[in-house]
Structure formats: structure tokens, C-alpha cells
Short mmCIF file of C-alpha atoms in Angstrom, two decimals:
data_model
loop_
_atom_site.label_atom_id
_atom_site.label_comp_id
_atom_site.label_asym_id
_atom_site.label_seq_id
_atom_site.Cartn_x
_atom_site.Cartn_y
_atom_site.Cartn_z
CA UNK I 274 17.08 6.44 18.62
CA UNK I 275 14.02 6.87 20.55
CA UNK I 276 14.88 6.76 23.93
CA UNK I 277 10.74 5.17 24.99
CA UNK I 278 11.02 1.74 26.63
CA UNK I 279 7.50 0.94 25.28
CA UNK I 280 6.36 -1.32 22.16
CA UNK I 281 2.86 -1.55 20.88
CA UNK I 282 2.23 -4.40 18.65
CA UNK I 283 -0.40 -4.13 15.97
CA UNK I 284 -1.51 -7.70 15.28
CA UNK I 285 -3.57 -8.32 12.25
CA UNK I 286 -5.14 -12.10 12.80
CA UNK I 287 -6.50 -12.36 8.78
CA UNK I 288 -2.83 -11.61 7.73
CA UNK I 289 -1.10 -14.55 5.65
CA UNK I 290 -0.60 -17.75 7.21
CA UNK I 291 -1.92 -19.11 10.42
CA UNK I 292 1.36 -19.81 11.46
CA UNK I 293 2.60 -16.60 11.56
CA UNK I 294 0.96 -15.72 14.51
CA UNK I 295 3.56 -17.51 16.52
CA UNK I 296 6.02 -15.10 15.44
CA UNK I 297 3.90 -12.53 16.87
CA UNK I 298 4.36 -14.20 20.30
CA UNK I 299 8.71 -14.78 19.80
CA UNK I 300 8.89 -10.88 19.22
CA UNK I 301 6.83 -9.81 21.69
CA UNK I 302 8.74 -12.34 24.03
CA UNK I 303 12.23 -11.37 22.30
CA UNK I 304 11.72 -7.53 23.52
CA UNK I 305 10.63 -8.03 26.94
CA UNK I 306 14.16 -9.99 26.99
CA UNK I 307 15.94 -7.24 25.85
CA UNK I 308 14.79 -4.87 28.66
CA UNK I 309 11.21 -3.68 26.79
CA UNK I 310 7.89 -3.62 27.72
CA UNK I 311 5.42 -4.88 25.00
CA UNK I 312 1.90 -5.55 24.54
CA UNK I 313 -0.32 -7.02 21.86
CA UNK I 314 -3.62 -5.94 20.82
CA UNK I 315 -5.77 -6.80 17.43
CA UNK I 316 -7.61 -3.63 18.28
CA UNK I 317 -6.74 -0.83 16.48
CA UNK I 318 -8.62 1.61 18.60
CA UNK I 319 -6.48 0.51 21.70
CA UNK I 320 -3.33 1.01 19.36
CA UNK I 321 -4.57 4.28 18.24
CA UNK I 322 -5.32 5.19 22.44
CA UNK I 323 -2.42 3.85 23.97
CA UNK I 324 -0.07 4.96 21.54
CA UNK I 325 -1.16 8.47 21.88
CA UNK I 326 -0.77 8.27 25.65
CA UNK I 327 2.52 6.66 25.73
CA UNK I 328 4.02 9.25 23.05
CA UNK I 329 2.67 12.00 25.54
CA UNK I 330 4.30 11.14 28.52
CA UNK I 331 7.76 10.12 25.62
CA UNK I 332 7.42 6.22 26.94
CA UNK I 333 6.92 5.41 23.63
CA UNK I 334 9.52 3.48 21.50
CA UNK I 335 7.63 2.67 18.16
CA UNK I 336 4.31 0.90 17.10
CA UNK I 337 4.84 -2.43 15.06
CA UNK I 338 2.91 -3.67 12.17
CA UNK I 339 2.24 -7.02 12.24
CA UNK I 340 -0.09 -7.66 9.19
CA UNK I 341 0.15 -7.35 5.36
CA UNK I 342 0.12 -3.27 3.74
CA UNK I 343 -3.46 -2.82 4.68
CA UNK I 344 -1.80 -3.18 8.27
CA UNK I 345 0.16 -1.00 8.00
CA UNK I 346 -2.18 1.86 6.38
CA UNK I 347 -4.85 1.52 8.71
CA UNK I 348 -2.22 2.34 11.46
CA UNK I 349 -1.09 5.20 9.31
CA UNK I 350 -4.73 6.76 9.22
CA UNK I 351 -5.01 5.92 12.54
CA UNK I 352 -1.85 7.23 14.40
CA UNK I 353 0.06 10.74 14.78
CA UNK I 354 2.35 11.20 12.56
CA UNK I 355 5.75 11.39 14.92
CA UNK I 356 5.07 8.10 15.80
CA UNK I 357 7.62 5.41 14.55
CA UNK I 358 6.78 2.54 12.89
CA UNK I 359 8.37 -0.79 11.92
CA UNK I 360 7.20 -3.19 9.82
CA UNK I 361 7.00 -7.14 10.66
CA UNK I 362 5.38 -8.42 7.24
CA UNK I 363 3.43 -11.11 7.81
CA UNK I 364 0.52 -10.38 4.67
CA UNK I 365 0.64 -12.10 1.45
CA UNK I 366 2.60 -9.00 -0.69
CA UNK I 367 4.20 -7.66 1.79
CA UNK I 368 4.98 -4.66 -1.31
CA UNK I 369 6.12 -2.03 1.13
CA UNK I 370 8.46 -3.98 3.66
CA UNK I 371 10.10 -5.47 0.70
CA UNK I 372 10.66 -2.21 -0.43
CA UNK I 373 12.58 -1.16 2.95
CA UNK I 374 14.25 -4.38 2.94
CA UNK I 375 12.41 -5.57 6.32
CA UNK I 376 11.72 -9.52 6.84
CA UNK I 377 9.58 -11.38 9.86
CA UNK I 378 12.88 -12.34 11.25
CA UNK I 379 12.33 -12.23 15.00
CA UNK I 380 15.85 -11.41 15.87
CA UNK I 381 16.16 -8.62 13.04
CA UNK I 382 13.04 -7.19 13.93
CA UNK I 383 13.94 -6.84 17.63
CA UNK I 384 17.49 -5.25 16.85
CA UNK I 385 15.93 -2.77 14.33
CA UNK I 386 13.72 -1.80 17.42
CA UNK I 387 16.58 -1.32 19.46
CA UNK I 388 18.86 0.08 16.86
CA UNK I 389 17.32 1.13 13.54
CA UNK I 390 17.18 4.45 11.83
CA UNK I 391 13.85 6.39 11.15
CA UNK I 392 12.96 7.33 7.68
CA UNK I 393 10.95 9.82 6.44
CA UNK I 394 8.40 8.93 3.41
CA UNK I 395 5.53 10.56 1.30
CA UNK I 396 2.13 9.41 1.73
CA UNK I 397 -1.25 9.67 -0.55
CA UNK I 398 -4.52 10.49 0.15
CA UNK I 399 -7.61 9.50 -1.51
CA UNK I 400 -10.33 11.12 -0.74
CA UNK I 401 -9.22 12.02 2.68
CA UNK I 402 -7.23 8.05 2.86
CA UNK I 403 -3.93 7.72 3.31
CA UNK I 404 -1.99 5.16 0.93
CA UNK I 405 1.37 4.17 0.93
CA UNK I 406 2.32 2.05 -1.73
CA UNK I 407 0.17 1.99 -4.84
CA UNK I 408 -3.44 2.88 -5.77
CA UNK I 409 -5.16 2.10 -9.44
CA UNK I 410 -8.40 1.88 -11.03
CA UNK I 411 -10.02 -0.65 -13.53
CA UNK I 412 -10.27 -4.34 -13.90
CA UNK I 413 -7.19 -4.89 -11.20
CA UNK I 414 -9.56 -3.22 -8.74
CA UNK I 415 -12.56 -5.08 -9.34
CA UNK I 416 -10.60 -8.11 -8.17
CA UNK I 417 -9.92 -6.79 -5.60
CA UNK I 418 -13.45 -5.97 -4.71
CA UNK I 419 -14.13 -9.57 -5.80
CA UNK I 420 -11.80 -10.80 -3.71
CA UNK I 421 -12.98 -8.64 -0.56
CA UNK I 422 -16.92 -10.10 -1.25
CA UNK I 423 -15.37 -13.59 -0.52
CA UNK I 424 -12.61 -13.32 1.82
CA UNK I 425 -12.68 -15.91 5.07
CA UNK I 426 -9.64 -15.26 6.68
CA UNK I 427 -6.21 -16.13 5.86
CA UNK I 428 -5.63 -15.78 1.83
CA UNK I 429 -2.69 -16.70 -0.74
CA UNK I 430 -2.51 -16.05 -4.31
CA UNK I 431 -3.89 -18.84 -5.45
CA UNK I 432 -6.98 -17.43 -3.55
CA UNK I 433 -7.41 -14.80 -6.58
CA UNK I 434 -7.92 -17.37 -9.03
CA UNK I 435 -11.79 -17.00 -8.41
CA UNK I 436 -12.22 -13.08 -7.93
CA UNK I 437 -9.93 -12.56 -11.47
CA UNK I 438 -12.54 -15.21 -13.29
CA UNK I 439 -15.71 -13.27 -11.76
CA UNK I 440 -14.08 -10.00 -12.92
CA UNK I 441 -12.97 -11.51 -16.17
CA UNK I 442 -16.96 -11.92 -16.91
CA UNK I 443 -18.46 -9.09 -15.41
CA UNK I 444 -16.48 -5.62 -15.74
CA UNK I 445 -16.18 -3.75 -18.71
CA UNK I 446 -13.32 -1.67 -18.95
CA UNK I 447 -15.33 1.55 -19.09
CA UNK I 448 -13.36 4.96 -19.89
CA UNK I 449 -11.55 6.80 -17.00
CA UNK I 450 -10.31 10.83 -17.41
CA UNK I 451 -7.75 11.72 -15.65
CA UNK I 452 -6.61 15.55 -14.81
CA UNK I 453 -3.54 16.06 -12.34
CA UNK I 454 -1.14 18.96 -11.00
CA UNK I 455 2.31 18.28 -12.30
CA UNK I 456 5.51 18.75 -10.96
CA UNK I 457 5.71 22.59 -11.93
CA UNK I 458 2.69 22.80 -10.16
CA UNK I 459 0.46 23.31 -13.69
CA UNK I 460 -2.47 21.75 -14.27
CA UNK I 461 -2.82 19.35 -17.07
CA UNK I 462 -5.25 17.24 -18.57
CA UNK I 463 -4.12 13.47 -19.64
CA UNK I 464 -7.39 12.47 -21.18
CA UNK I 465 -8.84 9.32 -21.15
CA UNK I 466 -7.49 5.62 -20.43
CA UNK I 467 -9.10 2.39 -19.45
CA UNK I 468 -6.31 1.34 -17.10
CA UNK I 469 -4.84 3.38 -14.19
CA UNK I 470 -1.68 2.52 -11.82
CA UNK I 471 -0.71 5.42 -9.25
CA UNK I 472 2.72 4.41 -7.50
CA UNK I 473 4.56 6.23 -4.49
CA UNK I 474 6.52 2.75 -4.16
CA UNK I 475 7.79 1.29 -6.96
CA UNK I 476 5.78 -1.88 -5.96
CA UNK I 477 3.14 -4.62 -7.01
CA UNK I 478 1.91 -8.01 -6.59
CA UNK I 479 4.13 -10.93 -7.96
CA UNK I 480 6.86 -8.14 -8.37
CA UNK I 481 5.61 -6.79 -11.48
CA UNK I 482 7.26 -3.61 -12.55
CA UNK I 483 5.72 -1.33 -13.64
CA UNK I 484 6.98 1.66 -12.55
CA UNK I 485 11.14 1.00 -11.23
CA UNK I 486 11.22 4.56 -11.18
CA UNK I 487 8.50 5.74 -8.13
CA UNK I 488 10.54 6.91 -5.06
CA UNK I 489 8.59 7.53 -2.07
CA UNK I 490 10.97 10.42 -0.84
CA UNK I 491 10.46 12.46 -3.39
CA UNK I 492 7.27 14.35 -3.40
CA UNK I 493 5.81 12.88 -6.37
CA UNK I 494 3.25 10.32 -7.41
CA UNK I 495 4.40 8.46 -10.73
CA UNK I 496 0.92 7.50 -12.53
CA UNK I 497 0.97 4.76 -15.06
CA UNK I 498 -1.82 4.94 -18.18
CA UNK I 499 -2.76 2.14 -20.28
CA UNK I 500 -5.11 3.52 -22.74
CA UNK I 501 -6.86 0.43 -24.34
CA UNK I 502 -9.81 -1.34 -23.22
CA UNK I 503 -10.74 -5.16 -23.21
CA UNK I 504 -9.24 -8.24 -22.38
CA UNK I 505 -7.18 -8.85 -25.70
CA UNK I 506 -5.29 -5.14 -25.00
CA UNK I 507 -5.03 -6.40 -21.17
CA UNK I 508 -3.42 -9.56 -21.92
CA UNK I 509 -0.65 -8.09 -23.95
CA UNK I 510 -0.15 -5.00 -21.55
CA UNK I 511 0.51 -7.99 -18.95
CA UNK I 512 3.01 -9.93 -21.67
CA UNK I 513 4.78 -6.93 -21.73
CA UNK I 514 5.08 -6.18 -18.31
CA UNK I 515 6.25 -9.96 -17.26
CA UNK I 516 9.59 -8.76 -19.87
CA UNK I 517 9.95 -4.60 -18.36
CA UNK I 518 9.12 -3.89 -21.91
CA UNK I 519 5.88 -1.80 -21.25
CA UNK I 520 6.78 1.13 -21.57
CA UNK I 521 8.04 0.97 -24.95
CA UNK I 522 4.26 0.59 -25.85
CA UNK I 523 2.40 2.07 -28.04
CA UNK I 524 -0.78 3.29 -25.80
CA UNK I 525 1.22 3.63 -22.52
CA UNK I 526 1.64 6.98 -20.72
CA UNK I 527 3.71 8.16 -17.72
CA UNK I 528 4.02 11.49 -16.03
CA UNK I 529 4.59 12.54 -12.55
CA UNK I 530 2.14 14.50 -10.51
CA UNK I 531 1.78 16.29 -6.76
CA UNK I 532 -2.24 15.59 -7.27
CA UNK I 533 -4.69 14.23 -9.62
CA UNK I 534 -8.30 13.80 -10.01
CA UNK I 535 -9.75 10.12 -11.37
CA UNK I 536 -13.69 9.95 -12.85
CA UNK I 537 -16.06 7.85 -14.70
CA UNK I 538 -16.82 9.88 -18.21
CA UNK I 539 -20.35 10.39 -18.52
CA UNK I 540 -21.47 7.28 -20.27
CA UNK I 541 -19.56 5.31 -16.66
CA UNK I 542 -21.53 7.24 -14.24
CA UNK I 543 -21.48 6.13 -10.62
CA UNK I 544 -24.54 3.41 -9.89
CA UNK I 545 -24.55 2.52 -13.63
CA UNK I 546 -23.39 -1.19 -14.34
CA UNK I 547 -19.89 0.19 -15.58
CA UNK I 548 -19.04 1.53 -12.27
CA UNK I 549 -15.15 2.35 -11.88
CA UNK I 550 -13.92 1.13 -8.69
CA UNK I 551 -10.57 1.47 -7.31
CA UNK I 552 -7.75 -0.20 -4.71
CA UNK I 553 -5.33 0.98 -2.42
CA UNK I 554 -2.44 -0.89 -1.50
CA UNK I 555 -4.65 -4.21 -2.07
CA UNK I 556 -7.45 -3.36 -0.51
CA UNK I 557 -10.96 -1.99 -1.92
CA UNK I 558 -11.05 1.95 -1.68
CA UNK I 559 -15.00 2.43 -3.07
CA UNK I 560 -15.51 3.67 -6.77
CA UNK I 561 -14.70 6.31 -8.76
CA UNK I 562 -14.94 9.92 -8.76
CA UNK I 563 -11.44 10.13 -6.54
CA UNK I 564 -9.15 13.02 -5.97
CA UNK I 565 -5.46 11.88 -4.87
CA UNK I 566 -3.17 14.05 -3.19
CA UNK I 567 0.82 13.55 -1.68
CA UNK I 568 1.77 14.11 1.80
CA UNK I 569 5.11 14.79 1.86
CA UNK I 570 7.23 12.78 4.57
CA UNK I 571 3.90 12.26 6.23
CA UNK I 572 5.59 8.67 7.57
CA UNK I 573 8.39 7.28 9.66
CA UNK I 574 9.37 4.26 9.55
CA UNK I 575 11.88 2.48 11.39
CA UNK I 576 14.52 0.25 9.47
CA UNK I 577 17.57 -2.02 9.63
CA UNK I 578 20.89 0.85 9.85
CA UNK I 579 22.34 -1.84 7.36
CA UNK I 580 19.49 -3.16 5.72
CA UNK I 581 19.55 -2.47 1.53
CA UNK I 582 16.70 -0.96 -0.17
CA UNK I 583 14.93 -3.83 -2.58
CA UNK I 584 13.56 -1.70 -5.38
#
């Protein structure tokens, strides 16, 4: 383990519950009990500073998210990549610490600081953006967006009910192509689809499956297609997702890539009203054209030694 006696907090205040800010506070308190010297900060730019310095002089023990995934990547963009970091999920998903099998238990938190194990995982980029989780394209984006245009601080999922009716009556479901480098390195075209799910964690809201099969260790992106547009093909897509029975379906596509490229076809040009726009790990990533690359073991993270993975 990291020998640094140094812990930076990242503090997100707009993460999940007001409440959880207090545990913020006991772990920050529980450390400097164990021996540790920690500080606080909502700014990332001081996180991004003082975690540079501290690594450079090896007084430096690991930076900890506090916030939901978009915590976490905007510390991953932000940081150098030797830098440990654990994860104290305090969002409303929470896709990625679930994944690792991390909690906002104060006491576990503080012992896998003291005593966890770094992992190594892959990492996207889009369009120069690191990722971690998940990214996709289509009518689960532009709730996202929605979402984003209305967002006053703390959120739960009931707080999507009004983004998924906006998006309900405005997008629609334009035609995406898709082109990607497989895992034999060729190049192959997958045509068109209306619905797009990229996973390096085999992750989504409300624990939907759709891809059980995504490792993030294994320098591949698993990319789900739905081919059919509109709201009647989207509500049985979801039907069969709810029983793990998607893909079985007629119109479903999966294939594992190192890259791939996402655009609007002609008739879905950028500025048009059928504008593609896509998410990363919840949060809006701009529209479509996109190009989406893997980083392998771009990441460490710092985990229970006996924790079990939740996949």
C-alpha cells in the first residue's frame, strides 16, 4: 500500500441527498483518527493542484470521490493517472462503486484507505473525454440533456419523471451509423441503428442489464445496438430488458470493439431538429459526430482486499 500519509477529499455538494454531506465530515474526521492528514475541497482545481504536489514529493495516499460517477470522471480527466482513487458513493446510481463493491460506510471506507488493494481498469474517451462506466446515444441521452436543462441541486429518480415526458414529445429517434475497430484490430462497419449503449462496466440505472458481459479489465468496449426507431419498438426493447431476455431479439446487435466512430446520417445532420446527442456515465457529453476510444488500465482504484465484485 501506498506508504503517503495524505488524503484529498473530492466533495461533490449536488451529489444525492443533503444528508450525505455529513458523512463527508465522519470520514474526513475518521482518518485524521487513524494517524492521516485530510482535507476537503469542492474545488476540483485545488484537487487537481494539490494532488499533483503531494504525489511529487510521495505524501500522497489516494484522492477520494465523494459524489455520484460524474465525480468520479471529472477527477479522472482531471488527475495523473498513478494517482489512487477510492470511491465513497454518495450520487444517485452510484453504477461504478457498485460495480467494485464499495458502500458510504465510514468505517469501510477508512480501512480500505488504510488497507485496500489498487486495481487497474480501462477507460474511454470521447472525443478527447474520459468515461468509465457507460456511454450511449438516442432518446436515453436526451433525458439526460433534459434533465441537465432543469437540474437544482440534489436529484432522485423520481426527478426524471419530467425530462423522460419532455423527451417522450420532442426527439425523434433519428438514424445513427456506427463504424468501429474490432478486437482483431479490423475495421468494420455495423450500419445503422436508432439506439446505442457503449459499456466498459457492465452497469446502468435501476440495474438494468444490458450487457452482464462488459469487463472493464479487458481492453474492450462491448457496444449494444437496438436497431428500431419509435416509442412502440422502445417500449418493448425495455420489456425485454426488465426479464435479461434482450438479446434474444430480433433487431439487437452486440460486438466488441477497441474504437468506434458514432454519426448522424445525412438526413440527422448536426443543428437540424433531429440532432443526436449523447451521455456519459449520466451526464450530457454534447451531440453527435463522436469518436470513442479505450485506454487500457488508464485507472486505479482503490478497493476493499475482501470486498466481492457486484456485477
Amino acid at each position: 500500500m501506498n506508504a503517503g500519509t495524505h488524503v484529498l477529499i473530492a466533495a461533490n455538494p449536488k451529489s444525492g441527498a443533503a444528508s450525505n454531506q455529513q458523512k463527508v465530515t465522519e470520514l474526513c474526521e475518521s482518518l485524521r483518527a487513524a494517524g492521516l492528514t485530510c482535507e476537503t475541497s469542492s474545488s476540483l482545481s485545488h484537487i487537481q493542484t494539490e494532488s499533483r504536489r503531494l504525489n511529487d514529493h510521495g505524501m500522497l495516499r489516494a484522492v477520494v470521490a465523494a459524489g455520484g460517477d460524474g465525480t468520479v470522471d471529472a477527477l479522472v480527466n482531471l488527475l495523473d493517472p498513478a494517482i489512487r482513487i477510492l470511491i465513497f458513493p454518495l450520487g444517485t446510481e452510484n453504477l461504478l462503486a457498485k460495480h467494485w463493491g464499495l458502500t458510504n460506510d465510514v468505517r469501510s471506507a477508512c480501512r480500505t484507505i488504510q488497507h485496500g488493494v489498487p486495481v487497474s481498469m480501462d477507460v474511454g474517451s470521447a472525443n478527447g473525454k474520459l468515461f468509465l462506466v457507460m456511454l450511449s446515444c438516442g432518446f436515453d441521452a436526451e433525458v439526460v440533456r433534459q434533465m441537465h436543462a432543469v437540474r437544482r441541486g440534489h436529484i432522485n429518480r423520481w426527478s426524471y419523471t419530467g425530462p423522460i415526458l419532455r423527451a417522450l414529445g420532442k426527439y425523434r429517434f433519428p438514424q445513427i451509423s456506427v463504424k468501429g475497430i474490432g478486437q482483431d484490430d479490423v475495421e468494420v462497419d455495423l450500419g445503422t441503428t436508432a439506439w446505442a449503449f457503449l459499456f466498459n462496466v457492465p452497469r446502468y440505472a435501476a440495474n438494468l442489464q444490458f450487457c452482464p458481459q462488459a469487463n472493464p479489465t479487458d481492453g474492450l468496449l462491448d457496444l449494444c445496438l437496438f436497431r428500431n426507431s419509435g416509442i412502440l419498438p422502445g417500449t418493448y426493447y425495455l420489456s425485454q430488458l426488465w426479464i435479461n431476455r434482450h438479446q434474444q431479439m430480433r433487431g439487437f446487435s452486440h460486438v466488441r470493439l477497441r474504437s468506434l466512430e458514432l454519426a448522424p446520417i445525412a438526413s440527422s445532420a448536426v443543428g437540424s431538429k433531429n440532432e443526436i446527442p449523447f451521455q456519459i456515465d449520466g451526464d450530457p457529453g454534447g451531440v453527435l459526430p463522436i469518436r470513442v476510444e479505450l485506454l487500457p488500465s488508464r485507472l486505479t482504484l482503490l478497493i476493499d482486499s475482501q470486498s466481492k465484485l457486484s456485477c
